[in-house]
XYZ file of C-alpha atoms in Angstrom:
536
model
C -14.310 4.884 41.405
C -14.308 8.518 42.342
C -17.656 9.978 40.142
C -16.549 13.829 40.041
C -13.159 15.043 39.548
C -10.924 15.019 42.781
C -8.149 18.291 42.781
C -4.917 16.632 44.046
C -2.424 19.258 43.571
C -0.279 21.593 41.230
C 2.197 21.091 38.787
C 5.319 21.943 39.644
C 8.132 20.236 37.526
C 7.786 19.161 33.745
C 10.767 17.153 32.230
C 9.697 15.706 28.348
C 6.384 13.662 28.869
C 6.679 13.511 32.311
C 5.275 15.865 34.960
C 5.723 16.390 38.913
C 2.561 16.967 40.863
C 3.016 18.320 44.376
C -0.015 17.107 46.079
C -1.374 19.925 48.167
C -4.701 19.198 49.409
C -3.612 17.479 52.858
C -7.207 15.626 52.524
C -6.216 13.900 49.639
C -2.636 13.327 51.024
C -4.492 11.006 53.437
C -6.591 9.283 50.974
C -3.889 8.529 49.279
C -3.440 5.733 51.162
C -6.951 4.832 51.890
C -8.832 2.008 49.902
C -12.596 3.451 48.547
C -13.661 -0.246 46.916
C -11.725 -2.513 44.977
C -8.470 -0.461 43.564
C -10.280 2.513 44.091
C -7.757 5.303 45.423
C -8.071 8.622 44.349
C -4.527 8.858 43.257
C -2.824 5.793 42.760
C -0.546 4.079 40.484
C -1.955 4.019 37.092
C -4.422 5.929 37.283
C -4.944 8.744 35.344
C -4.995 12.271 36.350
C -5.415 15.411 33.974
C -4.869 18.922 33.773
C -6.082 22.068 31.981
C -4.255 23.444 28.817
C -4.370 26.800 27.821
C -6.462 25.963 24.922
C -9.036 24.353 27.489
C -8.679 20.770 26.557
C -7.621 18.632 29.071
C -4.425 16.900 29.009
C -4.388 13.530 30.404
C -1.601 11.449 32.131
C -0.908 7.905 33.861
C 0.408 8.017 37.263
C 3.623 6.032 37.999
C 5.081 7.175 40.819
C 4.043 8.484 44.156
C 7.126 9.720 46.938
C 7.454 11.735 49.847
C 8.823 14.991 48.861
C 11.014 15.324 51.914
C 12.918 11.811 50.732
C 15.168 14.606 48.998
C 15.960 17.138 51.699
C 18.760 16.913 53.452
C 17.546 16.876 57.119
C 16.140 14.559 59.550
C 12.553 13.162 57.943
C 11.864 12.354 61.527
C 11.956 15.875 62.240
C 8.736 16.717 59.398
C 5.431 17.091 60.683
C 3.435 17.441 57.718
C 3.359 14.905 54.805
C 3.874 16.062 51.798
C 3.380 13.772 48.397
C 4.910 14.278 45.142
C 3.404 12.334 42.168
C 5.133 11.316 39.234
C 3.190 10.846 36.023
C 3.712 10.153 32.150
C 1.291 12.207 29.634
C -0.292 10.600 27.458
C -2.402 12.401 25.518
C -5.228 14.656 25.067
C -8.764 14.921 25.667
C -11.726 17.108 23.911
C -14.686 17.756 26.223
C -16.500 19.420 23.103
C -16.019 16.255 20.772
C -15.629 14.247 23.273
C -12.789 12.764 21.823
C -8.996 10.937 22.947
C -6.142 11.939 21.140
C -3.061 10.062 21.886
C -0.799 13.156 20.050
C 0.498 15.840 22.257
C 1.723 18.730 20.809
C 1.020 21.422 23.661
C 1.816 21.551 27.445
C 0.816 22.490 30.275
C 2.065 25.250 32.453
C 4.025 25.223 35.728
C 1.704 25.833 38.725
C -1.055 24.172 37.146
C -3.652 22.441 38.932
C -4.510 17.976 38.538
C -7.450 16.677 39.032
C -7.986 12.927 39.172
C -10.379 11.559 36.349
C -14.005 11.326 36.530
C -16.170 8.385 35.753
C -17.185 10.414 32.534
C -14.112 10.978 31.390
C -12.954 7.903 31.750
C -15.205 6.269 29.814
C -14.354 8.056 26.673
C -11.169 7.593 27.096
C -11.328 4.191 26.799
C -14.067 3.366 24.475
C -13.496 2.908 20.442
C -15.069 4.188 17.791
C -16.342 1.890 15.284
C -19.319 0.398 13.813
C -18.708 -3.012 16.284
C -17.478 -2.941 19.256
C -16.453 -6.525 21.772
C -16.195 -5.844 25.255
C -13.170 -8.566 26.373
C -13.492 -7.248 29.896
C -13.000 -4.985 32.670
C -10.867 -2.279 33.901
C -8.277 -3.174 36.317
C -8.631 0.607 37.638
C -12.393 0.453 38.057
C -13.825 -3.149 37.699
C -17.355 -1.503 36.796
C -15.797 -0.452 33.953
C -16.276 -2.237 30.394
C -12.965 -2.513 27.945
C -13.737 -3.557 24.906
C -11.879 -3.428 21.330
C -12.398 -2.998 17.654
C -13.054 -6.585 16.454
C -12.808 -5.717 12.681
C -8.982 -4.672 13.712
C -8.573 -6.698 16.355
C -9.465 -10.334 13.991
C -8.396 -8.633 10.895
C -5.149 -6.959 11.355
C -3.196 -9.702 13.133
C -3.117 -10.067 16.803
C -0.349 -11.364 19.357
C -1.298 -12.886 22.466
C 1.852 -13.486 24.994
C 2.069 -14.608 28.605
C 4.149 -17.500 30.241
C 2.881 -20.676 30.875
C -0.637 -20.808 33.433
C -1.143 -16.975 32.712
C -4.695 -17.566 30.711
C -3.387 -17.384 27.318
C -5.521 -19.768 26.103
C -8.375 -18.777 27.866
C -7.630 -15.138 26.533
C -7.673 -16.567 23.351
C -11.246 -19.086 23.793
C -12.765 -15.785 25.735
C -12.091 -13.954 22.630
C -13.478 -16.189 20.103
C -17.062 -17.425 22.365
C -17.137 -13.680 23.034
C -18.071 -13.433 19.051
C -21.053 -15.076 19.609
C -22.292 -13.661 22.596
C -21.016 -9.843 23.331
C -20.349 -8.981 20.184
C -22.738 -5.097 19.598
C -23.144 -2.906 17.186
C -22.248 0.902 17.714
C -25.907 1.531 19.854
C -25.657 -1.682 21.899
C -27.181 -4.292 19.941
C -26.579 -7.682 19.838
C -24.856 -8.724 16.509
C -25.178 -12.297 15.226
C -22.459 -13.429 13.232
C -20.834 -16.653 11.569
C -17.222 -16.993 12.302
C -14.257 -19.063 10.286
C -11.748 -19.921 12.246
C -8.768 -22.534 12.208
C -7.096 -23.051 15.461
C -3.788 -25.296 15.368
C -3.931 -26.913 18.558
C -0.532 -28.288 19.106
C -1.617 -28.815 23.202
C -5.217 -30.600 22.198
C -6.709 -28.398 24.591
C -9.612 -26.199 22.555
C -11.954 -28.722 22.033
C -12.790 -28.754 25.323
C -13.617 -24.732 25.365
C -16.149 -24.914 22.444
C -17.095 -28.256 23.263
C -21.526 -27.962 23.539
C -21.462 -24.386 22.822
C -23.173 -21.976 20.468
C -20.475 -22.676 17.835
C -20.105 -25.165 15.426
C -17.067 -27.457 15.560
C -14.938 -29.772 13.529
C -11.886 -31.025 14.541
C -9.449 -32.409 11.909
C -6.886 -35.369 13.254
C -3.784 -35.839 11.856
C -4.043 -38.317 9.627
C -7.108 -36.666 8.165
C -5.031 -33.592 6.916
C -4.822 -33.831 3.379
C -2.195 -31.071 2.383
C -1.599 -32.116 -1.202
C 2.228 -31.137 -2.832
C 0.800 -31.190 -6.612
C -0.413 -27.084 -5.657
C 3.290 -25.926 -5.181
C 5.259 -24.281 -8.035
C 8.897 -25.125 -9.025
C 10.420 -22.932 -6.889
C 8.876 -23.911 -3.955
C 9.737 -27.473 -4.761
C 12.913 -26.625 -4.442
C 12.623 -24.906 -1.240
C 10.028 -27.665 -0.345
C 12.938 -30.624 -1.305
C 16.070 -28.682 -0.199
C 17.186 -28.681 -4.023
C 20.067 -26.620 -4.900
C 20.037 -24.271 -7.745
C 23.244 -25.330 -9.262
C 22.163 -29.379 -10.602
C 20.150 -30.232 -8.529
C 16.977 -27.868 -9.151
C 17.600 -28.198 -13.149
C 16.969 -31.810 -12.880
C 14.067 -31.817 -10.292
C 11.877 -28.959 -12.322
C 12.312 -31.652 -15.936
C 11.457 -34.703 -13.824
C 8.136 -32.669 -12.583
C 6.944 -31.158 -15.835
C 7.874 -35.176 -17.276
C 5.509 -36.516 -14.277
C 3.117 -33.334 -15.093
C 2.950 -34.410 -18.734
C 2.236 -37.839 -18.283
C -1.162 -38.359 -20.117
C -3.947 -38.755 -18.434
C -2.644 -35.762 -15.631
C -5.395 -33.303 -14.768
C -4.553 -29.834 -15.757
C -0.679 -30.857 -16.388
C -0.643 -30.723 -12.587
C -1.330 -33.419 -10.118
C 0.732 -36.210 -10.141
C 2.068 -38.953 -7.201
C 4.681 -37.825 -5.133
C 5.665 -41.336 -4.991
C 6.739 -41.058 -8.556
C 9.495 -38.633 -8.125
C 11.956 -40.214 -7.108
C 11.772 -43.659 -9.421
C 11.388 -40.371 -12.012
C 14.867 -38.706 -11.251
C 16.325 -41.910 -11.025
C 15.576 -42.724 -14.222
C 16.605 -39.178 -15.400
C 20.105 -39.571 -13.793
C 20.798 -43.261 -14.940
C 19.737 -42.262 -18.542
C 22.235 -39.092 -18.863
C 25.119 -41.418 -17.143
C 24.365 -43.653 -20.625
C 27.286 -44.240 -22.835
C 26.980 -42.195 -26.928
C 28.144 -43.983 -29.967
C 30.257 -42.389 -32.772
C 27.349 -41.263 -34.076
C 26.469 -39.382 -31.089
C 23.416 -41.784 -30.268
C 22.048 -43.177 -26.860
C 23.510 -47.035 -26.575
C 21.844 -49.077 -23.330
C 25.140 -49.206 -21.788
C 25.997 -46.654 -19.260
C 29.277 -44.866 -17.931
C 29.483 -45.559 -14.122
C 31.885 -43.032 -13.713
C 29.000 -40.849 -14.874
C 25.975 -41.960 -13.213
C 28.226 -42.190 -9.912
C 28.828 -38.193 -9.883
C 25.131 -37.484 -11.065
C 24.054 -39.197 -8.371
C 26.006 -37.932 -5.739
C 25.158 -33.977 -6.680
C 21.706 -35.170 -5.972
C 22.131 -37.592 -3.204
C 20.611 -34.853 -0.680
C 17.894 -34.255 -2.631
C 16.816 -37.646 -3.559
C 17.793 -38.297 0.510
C 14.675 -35.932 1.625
C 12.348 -37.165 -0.852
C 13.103 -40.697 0.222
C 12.823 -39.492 4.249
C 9.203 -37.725 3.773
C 8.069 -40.970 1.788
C 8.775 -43.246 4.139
C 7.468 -41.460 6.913
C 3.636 -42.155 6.918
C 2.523 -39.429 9.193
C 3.842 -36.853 6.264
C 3.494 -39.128 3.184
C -0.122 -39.549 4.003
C -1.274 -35.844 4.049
C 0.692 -34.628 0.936
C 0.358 -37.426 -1.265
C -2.228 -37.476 -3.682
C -5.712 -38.738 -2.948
C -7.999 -39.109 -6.080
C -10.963 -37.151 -6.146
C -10.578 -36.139 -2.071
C -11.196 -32.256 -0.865
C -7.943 -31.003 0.727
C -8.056 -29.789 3.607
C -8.568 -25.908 3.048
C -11.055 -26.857 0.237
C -13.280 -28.514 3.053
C -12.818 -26.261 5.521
C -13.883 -23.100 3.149
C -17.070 -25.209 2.201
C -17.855 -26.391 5.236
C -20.751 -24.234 7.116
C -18.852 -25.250 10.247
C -16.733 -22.267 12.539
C -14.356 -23.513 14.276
C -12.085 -25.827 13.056
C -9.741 -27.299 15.971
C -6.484 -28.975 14.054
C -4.258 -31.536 16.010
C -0.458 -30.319 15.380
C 1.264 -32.237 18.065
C 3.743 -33.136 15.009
C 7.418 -33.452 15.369
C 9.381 -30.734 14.892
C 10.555 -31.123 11.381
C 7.307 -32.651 10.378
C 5.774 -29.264 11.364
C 7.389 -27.398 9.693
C 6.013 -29.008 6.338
C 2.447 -29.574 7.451
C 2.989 -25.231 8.224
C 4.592 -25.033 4.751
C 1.902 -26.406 2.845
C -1.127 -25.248 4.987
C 0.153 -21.410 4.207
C 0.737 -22.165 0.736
C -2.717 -23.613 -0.101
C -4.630 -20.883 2.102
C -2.541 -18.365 0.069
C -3.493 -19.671 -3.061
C -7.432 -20.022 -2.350
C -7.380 -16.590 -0.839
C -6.021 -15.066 -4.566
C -7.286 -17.561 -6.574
C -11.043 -16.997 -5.270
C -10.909 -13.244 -3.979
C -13.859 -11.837 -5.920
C -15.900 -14.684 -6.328
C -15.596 -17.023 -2.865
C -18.771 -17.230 0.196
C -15.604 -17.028 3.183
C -14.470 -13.217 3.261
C -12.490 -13.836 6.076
C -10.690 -16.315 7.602
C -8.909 -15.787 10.832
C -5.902 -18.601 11.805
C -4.632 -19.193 15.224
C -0.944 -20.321 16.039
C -0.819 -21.675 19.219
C 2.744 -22.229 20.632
C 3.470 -20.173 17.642
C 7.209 -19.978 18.735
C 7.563 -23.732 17.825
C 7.151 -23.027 13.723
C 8.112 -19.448 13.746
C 11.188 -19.251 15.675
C 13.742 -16.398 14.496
C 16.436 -18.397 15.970
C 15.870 -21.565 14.151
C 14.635 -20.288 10.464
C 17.541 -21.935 9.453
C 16.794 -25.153 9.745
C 13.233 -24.847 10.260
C 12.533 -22.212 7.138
C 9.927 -23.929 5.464
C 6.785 -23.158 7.647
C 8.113 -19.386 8.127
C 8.497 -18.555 4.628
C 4.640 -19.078 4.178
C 3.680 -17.334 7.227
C 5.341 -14.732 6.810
C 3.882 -13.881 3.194
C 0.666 -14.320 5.266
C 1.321 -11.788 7.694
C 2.425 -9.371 4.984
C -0.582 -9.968 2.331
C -2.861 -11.870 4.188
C -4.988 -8.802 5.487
C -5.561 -8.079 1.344
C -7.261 -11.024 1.109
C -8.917 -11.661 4.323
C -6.605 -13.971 5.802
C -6.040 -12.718 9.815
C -3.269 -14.594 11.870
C -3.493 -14.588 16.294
C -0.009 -15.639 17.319
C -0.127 -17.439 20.665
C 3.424 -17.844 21.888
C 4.943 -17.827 26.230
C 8.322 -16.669 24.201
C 7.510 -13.445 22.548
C 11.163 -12.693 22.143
C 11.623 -16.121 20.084
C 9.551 -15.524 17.063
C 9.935 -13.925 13.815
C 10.275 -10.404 13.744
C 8.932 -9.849 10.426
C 5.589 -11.532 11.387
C 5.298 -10.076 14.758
C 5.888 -6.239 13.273
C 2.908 -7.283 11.138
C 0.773 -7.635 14.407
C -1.216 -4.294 14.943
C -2.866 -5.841 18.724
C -1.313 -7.275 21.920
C -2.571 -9.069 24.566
C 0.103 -9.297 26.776
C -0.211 -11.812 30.488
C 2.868 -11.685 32.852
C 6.233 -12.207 31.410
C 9.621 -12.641 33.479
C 11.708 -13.419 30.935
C 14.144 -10.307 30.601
C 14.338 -10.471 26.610
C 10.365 -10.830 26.187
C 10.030 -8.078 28.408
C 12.629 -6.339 26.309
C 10.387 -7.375 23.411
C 7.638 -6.371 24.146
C 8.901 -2.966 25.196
C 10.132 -2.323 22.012
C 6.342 -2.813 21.000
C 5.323 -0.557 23.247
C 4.333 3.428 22.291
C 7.248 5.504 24.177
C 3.810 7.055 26.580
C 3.391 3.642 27.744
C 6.393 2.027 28.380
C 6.334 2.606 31.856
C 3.603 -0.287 31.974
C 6.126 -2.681 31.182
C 7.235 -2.814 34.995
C 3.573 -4.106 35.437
C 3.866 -7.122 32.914
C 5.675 -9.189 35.738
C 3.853 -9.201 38.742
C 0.467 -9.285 36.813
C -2.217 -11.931 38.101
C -3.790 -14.931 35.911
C -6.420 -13.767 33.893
C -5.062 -10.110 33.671
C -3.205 -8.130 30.854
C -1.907 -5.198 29.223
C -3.925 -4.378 25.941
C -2.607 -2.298 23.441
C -2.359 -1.540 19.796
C -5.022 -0.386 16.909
C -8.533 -2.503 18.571
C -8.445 -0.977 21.644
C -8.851 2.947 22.400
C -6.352 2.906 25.273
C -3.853 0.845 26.654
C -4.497 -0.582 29.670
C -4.878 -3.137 32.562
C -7.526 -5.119 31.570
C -8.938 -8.226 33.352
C -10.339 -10.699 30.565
C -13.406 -11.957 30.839
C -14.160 -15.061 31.967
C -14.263 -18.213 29.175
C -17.133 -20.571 29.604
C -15.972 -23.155 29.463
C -12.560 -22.934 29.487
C -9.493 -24.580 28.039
C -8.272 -28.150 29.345
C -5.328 -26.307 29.955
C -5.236 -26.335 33.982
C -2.282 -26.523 36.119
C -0.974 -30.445 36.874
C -2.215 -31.608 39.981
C 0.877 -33.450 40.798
C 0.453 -34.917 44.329
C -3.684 -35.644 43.551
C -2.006 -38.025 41.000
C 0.014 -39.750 43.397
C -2.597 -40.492 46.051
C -2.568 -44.101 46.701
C -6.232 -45.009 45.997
C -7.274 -45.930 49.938
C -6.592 -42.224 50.100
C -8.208 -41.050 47.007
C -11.376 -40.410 48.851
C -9.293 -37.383 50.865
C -10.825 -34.039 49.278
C -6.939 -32.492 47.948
């Protein structure tokens, strides 16, 4: 990149945040279209120019157009000897050379006739750097490669982060670079290294994060399935309804007595705990013994009106249907159901000295949903119940494939694992609970938990509505860099949002090791074996 500041022309057109810039040196005309090092122009798209205000701060914008200025006269372009350039860029904000100091506001302008410069190394620099007592550098700048982006990481892993791209964009190597970059680039404000002891839970619904942390620095544990131990007991009555589908008309009535009769069952710990297995023989009993026939008196006989037991038990057929499905299915049955005298799984996990904690969550749709439901409850709770007195202050959660358990589209039907979520998103950050929402369909998720994301990481994206999302994320300054979130390369993305001092291009740096997340080698799998030897 250009070390000193470059004059490229004057101002001669200013239309909201946008300026014209008629370039009239004819020496940087030419180099407008000559390479100095990798995407090093002196005027270029995206780069960022600046001019002087009358105050004499500098007021900075991104370039996003460049044309020939005599596209729009009507005469014979053949017929022009002389080039002349007109550049088309978006302000931004503004920049302090006293303080030294970016300021995204803007509430002065510049003046017709004024003259741009391109930005200087110096500049630059401040621009993009943050101001904070730890910074992580997560890469380099796609406008000069020499230069180091890096973000707030007390925002960026405690104020909720979205990462998006399509599939084989480096997601989850965004996401692996991020975390192994907590070990090893994390510095304090003059440079220093910074040694720190992470918690973090990554739901790996792709089994494809072991591999990154596998024989690094960090410590790892990864949970299996059938070790989660998600116990129901920790769930009040109203989430037992939501939990068991129970409607508030009968069947909720009957399923809150048949839970405080379990919870008062002597020998229960704390009027709490009790089998799930038991609930339904419980409400059975409960229905058959209110369908039981009175005497004169007004007394309980042992002989029962089937007229009456048939309609209580077909208000709570649906009810005593769901409770019947998640018993007999062992994969779910087996993590909520009680376990005498076993840690759950949050209990081990916030006890454990290990720092990554890789969960399997290649569950079935439906089964997800209440693996999500309980999982948010019981990280909820321990984050309230033990705010003042607990070792963990923070615990950061990843959602991989987050659009799988947090779709807006299907809350309906899948509501259980969003209502918990979402309560995390909104008072997690209180008590030191951070979500990163992985998700290739932006667009798809819950609205209410992505406005509760204050970072993006955003890879390419075709999809018109994600791009339409993720505009609508976007600060009005820098929403022309959404035409850039298509055609960007693996590994690259647009960063934005309260970590990082600017948004920009940034290349990510590189995760070692990475993900098993690579692209399918199709035909290598098909080679017939007295071919395999063939280097493909």
């Amino acid at each position: 990149m250009f070390d000193g500041d470059v004059r490229i022309g004057k101002i001669i057109k200013i239309e909201g945040l946008a300026i014209h810039i008629e370039v009239t040196d004819e020496n940087v005309a030419n180099k407008l279209i000559l390479k100095y090092g990798i995407n090093d122009y002196v005027a270029s798209i995206n780069k960022l120019i600046y001019s002087i205000l009358p105050n004499g701060k500098r007021i900075i914008g991104r370039i996003s157009k460049i044309f020939d200025k005599n596209t729009f006269i009507p005469e014979d372009i053949f017929l022009k000897s002389n080039d002349s350039f007109v550049i088309e860029a978006t302000l931004i904000g503004v920049y302090d050379d006293y303080l030294m100091k970016f300021d995204s506001g803007i509430n002065s302008f510049p003046i017709i006739g004024s003259e741009v410069f391109s930005i200087g190394q110096k500049v630059y620099h401040s621009i993009v750097s943050i101001s904070a007592p730890y910074n992580l550098p997560i890469g380099a700048s796609y406008d000069d490669n020499q230069l180091e982006i890096s973000a707030n990481p007390d925002i960026l892993f405690g104020k909720h982060m979205g990462i998006f791209g399509n599939t084989g964009t480096g997601k989850s190597s965004t996401v692996a670079s991020l975390i192994q970059g907590l070990k090893r680039r994390l510095q304090d404000k003059c440079g220093n290294p910074v040694h720190i002891k992470p918690k973090i839970i990554i739901f790996d619904s792709n089994d494809e994060y072991e591999q990154a942390f596998k024989g690094t620095e960090f410590s790892v544990r990864k949970i299996k399935k059938e070790e989660l131990y998600l116990p129901h007991y920790h769930l009040s009555f109203t989430e037992y309804f939501r939990f068991l589908g129970a409607s508030l008309g009968v069947q909720a009535p009957i399923l809150k007595k048949c839970i405080k009769t379990l919870r008062e069952k002597p020998g229960i710990k704390n009027n709490e705990i009790f089998q799930f297995n038991d609930l339904h023989e419980e409400i059975n009993r409960w229905l058959w013994n209110n369908a039981r026939k009175k005497d004169k008196d007004g007394n309980l006989t042992k002989e029962y009106d089937n007229f009456k037991a048939s309609q209580w038990f077909n208000w709570c057929s649906t009810m005593m249907n769901r409770i019947q499905t998640i018993t007999d299915d062992p994969r779910i049955y087996n993590i909520i159901e009680n376990r005498v005298g076993e840690q759950s799984t949050i209990e081990e996990i916030v006890d454990s000295n290990k720092e990554i904690f890789i969960i399997e969550s290649d569950f079935e749709k439906d089964e997800l949903d209440i693996v999500m439901f309980l999982f948010s409850k019981l990280v909820y709770q321990w984050a309230i119940e033990n705010r003042k007195t607990r070792d963990v202050d923070s615990l950061v959660i990843l959602f991989e494939e987050a659009h799988r358990y947090i779709n807006e589209q299907e809350q309906e039907e899948f509501k259980l694992g969003t209502y918990y979520i979402e309560r995390l998103a909104r008072e997690g950050r209180k008590f030191g609970i951070s979500l990163i929402v992985s998700s290739q369909r932006p667009s798809e998720l819950t609205k209410s938990i992505v406005s509760q994301c204050n970072s993006f990481i955003v890879h390419r994206i075709t999809n018109k509505l994600d791009l339409e999302f993720i505009n609508r994320n976007l600060s009005s300054n820098y929403q022309d860099l959404i035409k850039f979130v298509p055609g960007l390369e693996k590994q690259y993305a647009i960063v934005f949002g309260g970590a990082f001092g600017y948004t920009d291009i940034v290349k990510i740096a590189d995760a070692a090791p990475v993900p098993d997340s690579e692209d399918p080698k199709v035909i290598k799998s098909w080679v017939s074996p007295e071919e395999s030897f063939i280097d493909v």
